[in-house]
Short mmCIF file of C-alpha atoms in Angstrom, two decimals:
data_model
loop_
_atom_site.label_atom_id
_atom_site.label_comp_id
_atom_site.label_asym_id
_atom_site.label_seq_id
_atom_site.Cartn_x
_atom_site.Cartn_y
_atom_site.Cartn_z
CA UNK G 1 29.95 34.47 1.79
CA UNK G 2 29.85 32.91 4.71
CA UNK G 3 26.53 32.40 5.44
CA UNK G 4 25.90 31.19 1.93
CA UNK G 5 28.24 28.14 2.66
CA UNK G 6 26.83 27.71 6.16
CA UNK G 7 23.56 27.77 4.42
CA UNK G 8 24.58 24.83 2.13
CA UNK G 9 26.03 22.32 4.09
CA UNK G 10 23.06 23.16 6.01
CA UNK G 11 20.51 21.98 2.35
CA UNK G 12 23.53 19.05 2.11
CA UNK G 13 22.46 17.88 5.69
CA UNK G 14 18.95 18.20 5.11
CA UNK G 15 19.06 15.91 1.81
CA UNK G 16 21.39 13.83 4.12
CA UNK G 17 18.91 13.40 6.58
CA UNK G 18 15.95 12.87 4.29
CA UNK G 19 17.90 10.36 2.33
CA UNK G 20 18.65 8.35 5.11
CA UNK G 21 15.13 8.58 6.38
CA UNK G 22 13.94 7.29 2.30
CA UNK G 23 16.29 4.42 2.51
CA UNK G 24 15.33 2.76 6.21
CA UNK G 25 11.32 3.77 5.31
CA UNK G 26 12.15 1.49 1.82
CA UNK G 27 13.62 -1.34 3.66
CA UNK G 28 11.07 -1.30 6.22
CA UNK G 29 8.67 -1.96 3.39
CA UNK G 30 10.47 -4.31 1.40
CA UNK G 31 11.22 -6.38 4.71
CA UNK G 32 7.67 -6.35 5.34
CA UNK G 33 5.98 -7.47 2.75
CA UNK G 34 8.57 -9.90 2.15
CA UNK G 35 7.66 -11.51 5.41
CA UNK G 36 4.00 -12.48 4.62
CA UNK G 37 2.50 -8.86 4.40
CA UNK G 38 2.94 -8.52 8.20
CA UNK G 39 0.21 -11.03 8.96
CA UNK G 40 1.21 -12.83 10.84
CA UNK G 41 2.12 -11.14 14.45
CA UNK G 42 5.54 -13.04 15.07
CA UNK G 43 6.55 -11.53 12.06
CA UNK G 44 5.02 -7.94 12.95
CA UNK G 45 6.75 -8.25 16.65
CA UNK G 46 10.11 -9.13 14.68
CA UNK G 47 9.98 -5.95 12.42
CA UNK G 48 8.30 -3.22 14.25
CA UNK G 49 11.36 -4.07 16.72
CA UNK G 50 13.85 -3.14 14.44
CA UNK G 51 11.54 -0.29 13.20
CA UNK G 52 11.29 1.78 16.47
CA UNK G 53 14.86 0.48 17.33
CA UNK G 54 16.30 2.26 14.32
CA UNK G 55 14.47 4.96 14.75
CA UNK G 56 15.65 5.77 17.86
CA UNK G 57 18.59 5.54 16.14
CA UNK G 58 17.82 8.44 13.86
CA UNK G 59 16.07 10.37 16.31
CA UNK G 60 19.31 10.42 18.43
CA UNK G 61 20.99 11.07 15.05
CA UNK G 62 19.00 14.71 14.57
CA UNK G 63 19.01 15.48 18.16
CA UNK G 64 22.57 15.36 18.20
CA UNK G 65 23.64 16.14 14.76
CA UNK G 66 20.87 18.66 13.33
CA UNK G 67 20.19 20.68 16.11
CA UNK G 68 18.97 24.28 13.94
CA UNK G 69 17.27 21.94 11.91
CA UNK G 70 14.88 19.71 14.26
CA UNK G 71 12.67 21.54 14.76
CA UNK G 72 11.26 22.49 11.29
CA UNK G 73 11.42 18.92 10.97
CA UNK G 74 9.66 17.54 13.92
CA UNK G 75 6.61 20.59 12.91
CA UNK G 76 5.33 18.80 9.99
CA UNK G 77 4.34 16.29 12.81
CA UNK G 78 1.33 18.66 14.21
CA UNK G 79 0.01 20.09 10.97
CA UNK G 80 -3.39 19.46 9.27
CA UNK G 81 -1.69 16.19 7.87
CA UNK G 82 -1.40 14.38 11.39
CA UNK G 83 -4.54 12.82 10.55
CA UNK G 84 -1.99 10.60 8.54
CA UNK G 85 -0.61 8.99 11.66
CA UNK G 86 -3.23 9.87 14.22
CA UNK G 87 -5.80 8.00 12.87
CA UNK G 88 -3.94 4.79 13.26
CA UNK G 89 -2.53 5.69 16.94
CA UNK G 90 -6.34 6.19 18.09
CA UNK G 91 -7.46 2.99 16.57
CA UNK G 92 -4.03 1.55 18.69
CA UNK G 93 -5.69 3.61 21.99
CA UNK G 94 -9.28 1.92 21.25
CA UNK G 95 -7.90 -1.24 21.65
CA UNK G 96 -6.02 -0.67 24.21
CA UNK G 97 -9.34 0.83 26.36
CA UNK G 98 -11.14 -2.54 25.17
CA UNK G 99 -8.22 -4.21 26.95
CA UNK G 100 -8.56 -1.74 30.33
CA UNK G 101 -11.76 -0.94 30.59
CA UNK G 102 -14.20 -3.61 28.37
CA UNK G 103 -14.52 -8.08 27.99
CA UNK G 104 -12.71 -8.53 24.75
CA UNK G 105 -13.69 -12.24 23.43
CA UNK G 106 -9.64 -12.37 22.64
CA UNK G 107 -6.99 -10.48 25.17
CA UNK G 108 -4.52 -11.87 23.02
CA UNK G 109 -5.69 -10.13 19.85
CA UNK G 110 -6.51 -6.83 21.33
CA UNK G 111 -2.89 -6.55 22.18
CA UNK G 112 -1.57 -7.50 19.14
CA UNK G 113 -3.66 -5.26 17.53
CA UNK G 114 -2.27 -2.65 19.81
CA UNK G 115 1.13 -2.96 18.86
CA UNK G 116 -0.19 -3.69 15.14
CA UNK G 117 -1.68 0.15 15.08
CA UNK G 118 1.16 1.52 17.16
CA UNK G 119 3.78 0.61 14.46
CA UNK G 120 1.66 1.19 11.62
CA UNK G 121 1.16 4.68 12.98
CA UNK G 122 4.51 4.98 13.59
CA UNK G 123 5.62 4.50 10.14
CA UNK G 124 2.87 6.90 9.39
CA UNK G 125 4.67 9.30 11.23
CA UNK G 126 7.67 8.58 9.30
CA UNK G 127 6.18 8.81 5.87
CA UNK G 128 4.44 12.50 7.08
CA UNK G 129 8.16 13.45 7.91
CA UNK G 130 9.47 13.20 4.43
CA UNK G 131 6.17 13.36 2.10
CA UNK G 132 6.33 17.23 1.82
CA UNK G 133 10.01 17.02 0.93
CA UNK G 134 10.97 16.78 -2.75
CA UNK G 135 13.10 14.76 -1.35
CA UNK G 136 11.32 12.51 0.51
CA UNK G 137 8.22 12.27 -2.01
CA UNK G 138 10.89 10.58 -4.64
CA UNK G 139 12.10 8.10 -2.05
CA UNK G 140 8.70 7.27 -1.40
CA UNK G 141 7.79 6.77 -5.26
CA UNK G 142 10.89 4.05 -5.24
CA UNK G 143 10.03 2.52 -2.20
CA UNK G 144 7.01 1.59 -3.92
CA UNK G 145 8.12 0.82 -7.09
CA UNK G 146 10.52 -1.34 -5.86
CA UNK G 147 7.69 -3.04 -3.91
CA UNK G 148 6.21 -3.67 -6.82
CA UNK G 149 8.87 -5.25 -9.09
CA UNK G 150 9.85 -7.08 -6.32
CA UNK G 151 6.53 -8.56 -5.80
CA UNK G 152 5.94 -8.76 -9.82
CA UNK G 153 8.95 -10.70 -10.57
CA UNK G 154 9.62 -12.85 -7.80
CA UNK G 155 5.95 -14.16 -8.50
CA UNK G 156 6.68 -14.81 -11.92
CA UNK G 157 10.15 -16.30 -11.23
CA UNK G 158 7.85 -18.97 -8.81
CA UNK G 159 6.03 -19.99 -12.44
CA UNK G 160 8.89 -20.62 -14.01
CA UNK G 161 10.93 -22.94 -10.95
CA UNK G 162 13.41 -20.22 -10.35
CA UNK G 163 11.76 -18.80 -6.81
CA UNK G 164 10.28 -22.13 -4.95
CA UNK G 165 9.03 -21.25 -1.51
CA UNK G 166 6.16 -23.45 -0.39
CA UNK G 167 3.56 -21.42 -0.97
CA UNK G 168 4.23 -19.16 -3.80
CA UNK G 169 1.97 -21.11 -5.79
CA UNK G 170 -1.75 -22.87 -4.45
CA UNK G 171 -2.03 -25.86 -5.53
CA UNK G 172 -5.56 -27.10 -5.28
CA UNK G 173 -8.01 -30.03 -7.36
CA UNK G 174 -10.97 -27.82 -6.42
CA UNK G 175 -11.94 -26.31 -9.48
CA UNK G 176 -14.04 -24.11 -7.46
CA UNK G 177 -10.90 -22.21 -5.97
CA UNK G 178 -9.33 -22.53 -9.15
CA UNK G 179 -10.00 -23.76 -12.75
CA UNK G 180 -6.83 -24.74 -13.63
CA UNK G 181 -5.78 -26.46 -10.34
CA UNK G 182 -3.48 -23.85 -9.27
CA UNK G 183 -3.28 -20.26 -8.44
CA UNK G 184 0.17 -17.63 -8.51
CA UNK G 185 -0.24 -16.27 -4.51
CA UNK G 186 3.40 -14.79 -4.17
CA UNK G 187 5.10 -13.85 -1.01
CA UNK G 188 2.09 -13.32 0.24
CA UNK G 189 1.06 -17.10 0.24
CA UNK G 190 -2.63 -16.16 -0.42
CA UNK G 191 -4.14 -15.40 -4.15
CA UNK G 192 -6.25 -12.59 -3.69
CA UNK G 193 -4.19 -10.23 -1.45
CA UNK G 194 -1.04 -11.17 -4.09
CA UNK G 195 -3.77 -10.05 -6.87
CA UNK G 196 -4.62 -6.67 -5.22
CA UNK G 197 -0.77 -5.47 -4.35
CA UNK G 198 0.15 -6.61 -7.93
CA UNK G 199 -3.16 -4.64 -9.71
CA UNK G 200 -2.26 -1.13 -8.02
CA UNK G 201 1.12 -1.50 -8.94
CA UNK G 202 0.12 -1.83 -12.61
CA UNK G 203 -2.28 1.07 -12.30
CA UNK G 204 0.07 3.43 -10.90
CA UNK G 205 2.72 2.27 -13.97
CA UNK G 206 -0.11 2.53 -16.27
CA UNK G 207 -1.05 6.52 -15.11
CA UNK G 208 3.01 6.87 -15.75
CA UNK G 209 2.36 4.99 -18.99
CA UNK G 210 -0.39 6.96 -20.27
CA UNK G 211 1.32 10.46 -19.08
CA UNK G 212 4.11 9.54 -21.74
CA UNK G 213 1.92 8.37 -24.44
CA UNK G 214 1.05 11.95 -24.53
CA UNK G 215 4.38 13.09 -25.23
CA UNK G 216 5.65 13.33 -28.72
CA UNK G 217 9.28 15.41 -28.54
CA UNK G 218 12.54 14.28 -28.49
CA UNK G 219 12.89 11.14 -26.36
CA UNK G 220 9.50 10.27 -25.79
CA UNK G 221 10.37 6.79 -27.08
CA UNK G 222 12.26 6.26 -24.21
CA UNK G 223 9.77 7.22 -22.09
CA UNK G 224 7.17 4.83 -24.24
CA UNK G 225 9.21 2.19 -22.71
CA UNK G 226 10.53 2.22 -19.60
CA UNK G 227 7.23 3.58 -18.45
CA UNK G 228 5.39 0.26 -20.19
CA UNK G 229 8.10 -2.25 -19.18
CA UNK G 230 5.81 -2.84 -15.94
CA UNK G 231 2.62 -3.38 -17.64
CA UNK G 232 3.27 -6.85 -19.08
CA UNK G 233 4.40 -8.41 -16.24
CA UNK G 234 2.23 -6.77 -13.45
CA UNK G 235 -1.11 -8.11 -16.19
CA UNK G 236 0.30 -11.23 -16.64
CA UNK G 237 0.96 -11.68 -12.27
CA UNK G 238 -3.01 -9.88 -12.15
CA UNK G 239 -4.51 -12.82 -14.36
CA UNK G 240 -2.48 -15.30 -12.62
CA UNK G 241 -3.64 -14.90 -9.48
CA UNK G 242 -7.21 -16.09 -10.79
CA UNK G 243 -8.54 -13.52 -8.18
CA UNK G 244 -12.09 -12.32 -9.75
CA UNK G 245 -12.52 -9.81 -7.14
CA UNK G 246 -9.01 -8.17 -7.90
CA UNK G 247 -10.20 -8.49 -11.47
CA UNK G 248 -13.00 -6.59 -10.89
CA UNK G 249 -11.26 -3.72 -8.78
CA UNK G 250 -9.05 -3.31 -11.06
CA UNK G 251 -11.57 -3.22 -14.05
CA UNK G 252 -13.56 -0.61 -12.16
CA UNK G 253 -10.63 1.47 -10.97
CA UNK G 254 -8.99 1.44 -14.68
CA UNK G 255 -12.76 2.95 -16.00
CA UNK G 256 -12.42 5.74 -13.49
CA UNK G 257 -9.14 6.16 -14.19
CA UNK G 258 -10.39 6.90 -17.81
CA UNK G 259 -13.24 9.18 -16.51
CA UNK G 260 -10.62 11.15 -14.83
CA UNK G 261 -8.27 11.83 -17.74
CA UNK G 262 -8.45 15.60 -19.11
CA UNK G 263 -9.74 15.83 -22.72
CA UNK G 264 -7.29 14.24 -25.09
CA UNK G 265 -5.81 12.10 -22.67
CA UNK G 266 -8.10 8.80 -22.60
CA UNK G 267 -6.87 7.69 -26.45
CA UNK G 268 -3.22 7.58 -24.64
CA UNK G 269 -4.76 5.43 -21.93
CA UNK G 270 -5.90 3.41 -24.40
CA UNK G 271 -3.13 3.11 -26.78
CA UNK G 272 -0.73 2.34 -23.41
CA UNK G 273 -3.09 -0.05 -21.99
CA UNK G 274 -3.60 -2.51 -25.61
CA UNK G 275 -0.76 -4.05 -26.34
CA UNK G 276 0.63 -5.15 -22.74
CA UNK G 277 -2.83 -6.53 -21.69
CA UNK G 278 -2.98 -8.41 -25.33
CA UNK G 279 0.30 -9.58 -24.58
CA UNK G 280 -0.16 -10.62 -21.17
CA UNK G 281 -4.33 -12.16 -22.20
CA UNK G 282 -1.92 -14.61 -24.18
CA UNK G 283 0.69 -15.70 -21.99
CA UNK G 284 -2.07 -16.13 -18.89
CA UNK G 285 -4.14 -18.95 -21.36
CA UNK G 286 -0.84 -20.46 -22.15
CA UNK G 287 0.76 -20.89 -18.38
CA UNK G 288 -2.57 -21.67 -17.41
CA UNK G 289 -3.40 -24.56 -19.75
CA UNK G 290 0.17 -25.53 -18.51
CA UNK G 291 -0.98 -25.46 -14.39
CA UNK G 292 1.45 -22.62 -13.69
CA UNK G 293 4.35 -25.56 -14.26
CA UNK G 294 6.17 -25.10 -17.45
CA UNK G 295 9.63 -26.01 -17.89
CA UNK G 296 11.93 -23.30 -16.75
CA UNK G 297 13.56 -22.40 -20.33
CA UNK G 298 9.78 -22.59 -22.15
CA UNK G 299 8.35 -20.26 -19.60
CA UNK G 300 11.26 -17.65 -19.19
CA UNK G 301 11.05 -17.60 -23.43
CA UNK G 302 7.07 -16.99 -22.98
CA UNK G 303 7.71 -14.35 -21.04
CA UNK G 304 10.38 -12.52 -22.40
CA UNK G 305 8.56 -12.81 -25.95
CA UNK G 306 5.23 -11.40 -24.32
CA UNK G 307 7.64 -8.43 -23.01
CA UNK G 308 9.17 -7.96 -26.28
CA UNK G 309 5.70 -7.73 -28.36
CA UNK G 310 4.34 -5.59 -25.54
CA UNK G 311 6.84 -2.95 -26.21
CA UNK G 312 6.96 -3.19 -29.61
CA UNK G 313 3.01 -2.68 -29.31
CA UNK G 314 3.94 0.27 -27.43
CA UNK G 315 5.83 2.16 -29.81
CA UNK G 316 3.63 1.17 -32.60
CA UNK G 317 0.79 3.03 -31.03
CA UNK G 318 2.78 5.97 -29.61
CA UNK G 319 4.60 5.98 -33.30
CA UNK G 320 0.66 6.57 -34.91
CA UNK G 321 -0.69 9.14 -32.04
CA UNK G 322 2.53 11.26 -32.93
CA UNK G 323 2.05 11.05 -36.45
CA UNK G 324 -1.78 12.20 -36.28
CA UNK G 325 -3.11 9.00 -37.06
CA UNK G 326 -5.49 9.00 -33.71
CA UNK G 327 -8.34 6.91 -35.44
CA UNK G 328 -6.02 4.03 -36.39
CA UNK G 329 -4.92 4.01 -32.73
CA UNK G 330 -8.31 4.01 -31.74
CA UNK G 331 -9.16 1.08 -34.05
CA UNK G 332 -5.83 -0.71 -33.24
CA UNK G 333 -6.51 -0.17 -29.13
CA UNK G 334 -9.90 -1.09 -29.26
CA UNK G 335 -9.21 -4.57 -30.89
CA UNK G 336 -6.64 -5.22 -28.69
CA UNK G 337 -8.25 -4.75 -25.74
CA UNK G 338 -11.51 -6.70 -27.07
CA UNK G 339 -9.05 -9.60 -27.66
CA UNK G 340 -7.93 -9.54 -24.01
CA UNK G 341 -10.96 -9.61 -22.77
CA UNK G 342 -12.03 -12.96 -25.15
CA UNK G 343 -9.32 -14.34 -24.76
CA UNK G 344 -9.57 -13.66 -20.38
CA UNK G 345 -13.42 -15.22 -20.55
CA UNK G 346 -12.25 -17.87 -23.01
CA UNK G 347 -9.73 -19.02 -20.37
CA UNK G 348 -11.16 -18.66 -17.02
CA UNK G 349 -15.24 -18.87 -17.78
CA UNK G 350 -15.51 -21.54 -15.66
CA UNK G 351 -13.71 -19.06 -12.98
CA UNK G 352 -15.58 -15.85 -14.14
CA UNK G 353 -19.21 -18.05 -13.39
CA UNK G 354 -18.90 -19.66 -10.78
CA UNK G 355 -21.03 -18.14 -7.84
CA UNK G 356 -20.09 -20.65 -5.05
CA UNK G 357 -18.00 -18.92 -3.50
CA UNK G 358 -19.71 -15.87 -3.29
CA UNK G 359 -22.61 -17.80 -1.83
CA UNK G 360 -20.67 -18.82 1.36
CA UNK G 361 -19.53 -15.17 1.59
CA UNK G 362 -22.67 -13.48 1.58
CA UNK G 363 -23.86 -16.27 4.78
CA UNK G 364 -20.25 -15.39 6.34
CA UNK G 365 -21.16 -11.00 6.02
CA UNK G 366 -25.07 -11.84 7.20
CA UNK G 367 -22.97 -13.99 10.54
CA UNK G 368 -20.41 -11.67 11.17
CA UNK G 369 -23.20 -8.69 11.30
CA UNK G 370 -25.04 -10.69 14.00
CA UNK G 371 -22.53 -10.72 15.84
CA UNK G 372 -21.07 -7.29 15.67
CA UNK G 373 -24.66 -5.57 16.65
CA UNK G 374 -24.23 -7.87 20.11
CA UNK G 375 -21.39 -4.69 20.83
CA UNK G 376 -22.19 -2.38 17.67
CA UNK G 377 -20.19 0.64 19.07
CA UNK G 378 -16.94 -0.34 20.48
CA UNK G 379 -17.01 -3.62 19.11
CA UNK G 380 -15.97 -7.42 20.73
CA UNK G 381 -12.16 -6.39 20.46
CA UNK G 382 -9.01 -7.71 18.32
CA UNK G 383 -9.22 -10.90 16.82
CA UNK G 384 -12.71 -11.55 18.28
CA UNK G 385 -14.18 -13.39 14.61
CA UNK G 386 -11.21 -15.74 14.52
CA UNK G 387 -11.83 -17.13 18.33
CA UNK G 388 -16.00 -16.60 18.12
CA UNK G 389 -16.39 -18.07 14.22
CA UNK G 390 -16.71 -21.42 15.75
CA UNK G 391 -20.00 -20.44 18.07
CA UNK G 392 -22.00 -17.91 15.77
CA UNK G 393 -21.18 -19.48 12.24
CA UNK G 394 -24.51 -20.86 10.70
CA UNK G 395 -23.07 -22.81 7.67
CA UNK G 396 -19.82 -24.19 7.35
CA UNK G 397 -17.78 -21.98 5.29
CA UNK G 398 -13.91 -22.40 5.59
CA UNK G 399 -11.62 -20.22 7.06
CA UNK G 400 -11.39 -17.65 10.35
CA UNK G 401 -11.03 -14.81 8.56
CA UNK G 402 -14.09 -11.88 7.63
CA UNK G 403 -13.77 -11.77 4.44
CA UNK G 404 -14.23 -7.92 4.45
CA UNK G 405 -12.01 -5.57 5.95
CA UNK G 406 -14.73 -3.30 7.07
CA UNK G 407 -16.60 -5.96 8.36
CA UNK G 408 -13.75 -7.06 10.21
CA UNK G 409 -12.99 -3.87 11.84
CA UNK G 410 -16.62 -3.37 12.70
CA UNK G 411 -16.45 -6.80 15.01
CA UNK G 412 -13.09 -5.44 15.99
CA UNK G 413 -14.14 -2.37 17.33
CA UNK G 414 -17.93 -0.98 16.84
CA UNK G 415 -19.02 1.82 14.75
CA UNK G 416 -16.68 4.21 16.56
CA UNK G 417 -13.51 2.10 14.95
CA UNK G 418 -14.91 1.53 11.90
CA UNK G 419 -16.20 5.55 11.57
CA UNK G 420 -11.81 6.35 12.39
CA UNK G 421 -11.31 3.78 9.40
CA UNK G 422 -13.67 5.03 7.33
CA UNK G 423 -11.78 8.52 7.85
CA UNK G 424 -8.51 7.42 7.14
CA UNK G 425 -9.49 6.18 3.35
CA UNK G 426 -11.94 9.40 3.09
CA UNK G 427 -8.66 11.47 4.04
CA UNK G 428 -6.02 9.85 1.85
CA UNK G 429 -8.80 10.21 -1.16
CA UNK G 430 -9.03 13.64 -0.48
CA UNK G 431 -5.02 14.26 -0.77
CA UNK G 432 -5.05 12.18 -3.56
CA UNK G 433 -8.02 13.96 -6.02
CA UNK G 434 -6.87 17.63 -4.95
CA UNK G 435 -2.69 16.51 -5.02
CA UNK G 436 -2.19 13.22 -6.73
CA UNK G 437 -4.96 12.19 -8.86
CA UNK G 438 -2.66 9.94 -10.72
CA UNK G 439 -2.37 7.62 -7.68
CA UNK G 440 -5.88 8.39 -6.97
CA UNK G 441 -7.30 4.74 -9.22
CA UNK G 442 -4.78 2.58 -7.05
CA UNK G 443 -5.47 3.84 -3.82
CA UNK G 444 -9.33 3.25 -4.97
CA UNK G 445 -8.61 -0.47 -5.55
CA UNK G 446 -6.85 -0.47 -2.41
CA UNK G 447 -10.44 0.48 -0.68
CA UNK G 448 -12.90 -1.43 -2.58
CA UNK G 449 -10.93 -5.08 -2.96
CA UNK G 450 -11.37 -4.29 1.01
CA UNK G 451 -14.88 -4.90 0.45
CA UNK G 452 -14.76 -8.60 -0.63
CA UNK G 453 -11.39 -9.34 1.55
CA UNK G 454 -9.33 -9.04 4.22
CA UNK G 455 -6.58 -7.34 2.69
CA UNK G 456 -6.01 -5.12 5.83
CA UNK G 457 -5.64 -7.99 7.66
CA UNK G 458 -2.27 -7.55 6.74
CA UNK G 459 -0.04 -4.51 7.86
CA UNK G 460 1.09 -3.54 4.71
CA UNK G 461 -2.01 -2.74 3.20
CA UNK G 462 -2.44 0.21 5.74
CA UNK G 463 1.36 0.97 5.07
CA UNK G 464 1.48 1.40 1.27
CA UNK G 465 -1.95 3.20 1.64
CA UNK G 466 -0.41 6.11 3.74
CA UNK G 467 3.10 6.08 1.20
CA UNK G 468 -0.02 6.76 -1.20
CA UNK G 469 -1.16 9.63 0.87
CA UNK G 470 2.07 10.96 1.62
CA UNK G 471 2.99 11.34 -2.02
CA UNK G 472 0.26 13.51 -2.44
CA UNK G 473 0.97 15.78 0.52
CA UNK G 474 1.85 19.05 -0.56
CA UNK G 475 5.24 20.15 -0.75
CA UNK G 476 6.21 22.44 2.27
CA UNK G 477 9.32 24.33 2.45
CA UNK G 478 10.83 24.49 5.53
CA UNK G 479 12.92 27.90 5.05
CA UNK G 480 9.54 29.93 4.15
CA UNK G 481 8.97 32.84 6.26
CA UNK G 482 5.72 32.27 7.30
CA UNK G 483 6.51 28.25 8.47
CA UNK G 484 9.30 29.78 10.66
CA UNK G 485 6.51 32.30 12.08
CA UNK G 486 4.34 29.47 12.99
CA UNK G 487 7.47 27.71 14.06
CA UNK G 488 8.20 30.00 17.01
CA UNK G 489 4.93 30.51 17.32
CA UNK G 490 4.59 27.15 18.80
CA UNK G 491 8.06 27.09 20.28
CA UNK G 492 6.82 29.59 22.39
CA UNK G 493 3.56 27.96 23.65
CA UNK G 494 5.45 24.72 24.50
CA UNK G 495 4.47 22.92 28.52
CA UNK G 496 7.66 20.85 27.92
CA UNK G 497 10.98 22.93 27.02
CA UNK G 498 13.32 20.84 24.12
CA UNK G 499 15.27 18.88 26.04
CA UNK G 500 12.47 16.81 28.02
CA UNK G 501 10.59 16.37 25.15
CA UNK G 502 13.97 14.33 23.56
CA UNK G 503 13.98 12.87 26.43
CA UNK G 504 10.57 11.41 26.52
CA UNK G 505 10.23 10.43 23.02
CA UNK G 506 14.03 8.56 23.28
CA UNK G 507 12.25 6.32 26.33
CA UNK G 508 8.57 5.97 24.44
CA UNK G 509 10.92 4.41 21.58
CA UNK G 510 13.39 2.71 23.36
CA UNK G 511 10.55 0.91 25.81
CA UNK G 512 8.38 0.01 22.81
CA UNK G 513 12.18 -1.57 21.08
CA UNK G 514 12.62 -3.09 24.45
CA UNK G 515 8.90 -4.67 24.82
CA UNK G 516 8.95 -5.89 20.82
CA UNK G 517 12.13 -7.97 21.12
CA UNK G 518 11.03 -9.65 24.73
CA UNK G 519 7.48 -10.97 22.93
CA UNK G 520 9.38 -12.14 20.00
CA UNK G 521 12.58 -14.10 22.96
#
């Protein structure tokens, strides 16, 4: 009886620490999104100081109050999944090597990327700690849901004049940039990056809704409503971003999702997407016609009516499936999707067919590739393109960012850094393929859109991709006999006693926190 009480207290404490870590990660991710996705290095310093100082406090709490279980907790950091945080750490070390032994174009930019990837590595390590536990997985999923809903609601509220920030809506008179004169850029303040994040939230919710549409037992309608709530507002926000790259990547990944469905699950996926997408296309046409500046009340009524129509259509299609009328459900879904495609093409035809911006990107990519070939293996250091673009460009294009995350990494860190980046992406893709295939289309969208834009200059894109990888980690029980034997064998091979390891990590975390605070001040 006494052993049972001790075991229950131990499990309660374990649930407590995983919940604390989950809330901490969710808060950190939300703060990162609100700070323009950690695009600017000043925000990285501020958020990094908060992250590492809080992590230091949690580490000390585990050391003092989690004595018997802490070894099992830390043991997760030394399993095969350690690639999740080791690769960002190696990228940080590569920038440090460039700073010490190379000749970077920008010393400041190189140092900034040491800090940026150090922060991403620390974030990934915490994701790894909780990603192999059922409680931790639920917190990771909840964190992404909160961030996705915040992006959608804040963006649509800005359209209706309720959430007014200087750059949540990009207004321009250049028809090459926007056919309606306005594009939704959200809290990231850049429409293409905003569209990419909204697109992956839409695909993740669509995978959940598709699963709900395949269930016809009691409570199935409630599941359909709950899982479909985000589809209409997310699709509307995606369309209002006018990001052709995000649209294309979302369509490609949605097609991949359709192909990945098991036999008999493809029709529920089409039914789940049909009504919300059609309602979103209608709302997009109306709001674009008003240049994203409708009167507040009519705008809110339009969005509320679109949500009601989308949910009503979803329930109708689910009812047809539940009654075995698959032919009727397929016909209605096809009609809705075809009407959606026609409305979007009719509304944004000038934007879709315009090719001038693609020409300038092609010239930029050619210039970046030529510049990268001057130091192909180790690159030119952090922020190299921003400082060198004026000396290498062959055509007067705007912007000092390489509109390709992969080219940017090649310019900065050469083939070595690019291979590390691709290795991380392939590893996360492998995890999703084997353990969480429903996340694969959303993760693939991030990787694809990075080909044509500088998404991964935003630290939050790395963080969300790492979060997806942690969600896809297989669950490992800390109390399994095999794991206990592994831990004991590792403990016997330790080069340092436990107290020395604790002191070392404490000083590292404290030093990083103080350095970030000094840089901020």
